[in-house]
Amino acid sequence: MKSIVIVTIGSVIVSIGIYKGIRKVLYKKDVTNKASFARLIKYVLVFINGMIFLGQFEQTKPIMSYLAASSGVVALVLGVAAKDAFGNLCSGLMILTFKPFVEGDLIKVNQGELIGYVESIRFRHTIIRTYESNRIIVPNSTLNSATIENAFFQDARKNNYLEIEVSYGTNIDLAIDILKSLVEKTMGEYDIESETPIEVKVINFSTTGIDLRVVVPSKTSLDGFDMLAKIRYELVKEYEKANIHFGNYSVEVSQS
């Protein structure tokens, strides 16, 4: 009995871990129909755990062995008979997960063979509405292997420009390193990954100092505002520690 409890608990813990991992990926990538897909995974895991539990008893072990063998044969027969349907299902999951297009996008399939707006993405097929308002139902396996031109596909991140001015005589390498490290640190706090290394550029020599610029990517405009504010605040303190001064502005007042 003790071994049955251990195996059952272990199976449940592993299943919960698998379910949470898949659910986290689905919601992180904002997969369409994610709730239905997560529910399907949950039912499959519950079924597997039930078979594992009942398979440990002598009375039900032969039945579970028979069901396991039968399910393998049935899965093979269904796989051959429903090869196209299964292919469409897998292709649908790939489209919903990796999102080469989403509902509302204007897409061109195979160099103009089909042009229209994506109206609905299902597990088996995708509905595309043409300019003539005709609805074309395309199997997902066809779209998954086609060349897709997406007019709306773009990087959703925002680029925020941060410009500062340091005085002449400043250790420019140190000033750049401090600014770069603060940008990278803030990006990490906001869970932002950059495809290219962060680069601080010298963009101008003004009458009052040296102008530096860095691009700070963010997920939204509001996050970008907060990130820039945070970087400026930390930069004042770090530059003060390093004895780095901002550009000198002076106003002369004369009285006649």
mmCIF file of N, CA and C in Angstrom, residues 32 104 129 136 152 155 164 218 228 252:
data_model
loop_
_atom_site.group_PDB
_atom_site.id
_atom_site.type_symbol
_atom_site.label_atom_id
_atom_site.label_comp_id
_atom_site.label_asym_id
_atom_site.label_seq_id
_atom_site.Cartn_x
_atom_site.Cartn_y
_atom_site.Cartn_z
ATOM 1 N N THR A 32 -3.921 32.152 -28.373
ATOM 2 C CA THR A 32 -5.363 32.189 -28.550
ATOM 3 C C THR A 32 -5.959 30.852 -28.134
ATOM 4 N N GLY A 104 -7.263 39.660 -37.087
ATOM 5 C CA GLY A 104 -7.240 41.063 -37.464
ATOM 6 C C GLY A 104 -6.102 41.433 -38.389
ATOM 7 N N ARG A 129 -10.975 36.568 -44.359
ATOM 8 C CA ARG A 129 -11.976 37.371 -45.061
ATOM 9 C C ARG A 129 -11.276 38.209 -46.123
ATOM 10 N N ILE A 136 -12.859 32.642 -46.562
ATOM 11 C CA ILE A 136 -12.141 31.470 -47.070
ATOM 12 C C ILE A 136 -11.662 30.658 -45.876
ATOM 13 N N PHE A 152 0.841 43.449 -40.869
ATOM 14 C CA PHE A 152 0.739 44.018 -39.533
ATOM 15 C C PHE A 152 1.803 43.494 -38.584
ATOM 16 N N ASP A 155 7.528 44.517 -34.405
ATOM 17 C CA ASP A 155 7.989 44.388 -33.028
ATOM 18 C C ASP A 155 7.124 45.262 -32.128
ATOM 19 N N ILE A 164 21.616 62.500 -22.472
ATOM 20 C CA ILE A 164 22.178 63.260 -21.357
ATOM 21 C C ILE A 164 23.408 64.011 -21.863
ATOM 22 N N SER A 218 11.272 48.990 -24.203
ATOM 23 C CA SER A 218 10.291 48.689 -23.164
ATOM 24 C C SER A 218 9.095 47.993 -23.798
ATOM 25 N N LEU A 228 12.846 55.218 -17.867
ATOM 26 C CA LEU A 228 13.709 56.388 -18.060
ATOM 27 C C LEU A 228 13.827 57.200 -16.776
ATOM 28 N N GLU A 252 24.369 84.606 -17.674
ATOM 29 C CA GLU A 252 24.953 85.873 -17.247
ATOM 30 C C GLU A 252 23.856 86.933 -17.207
#
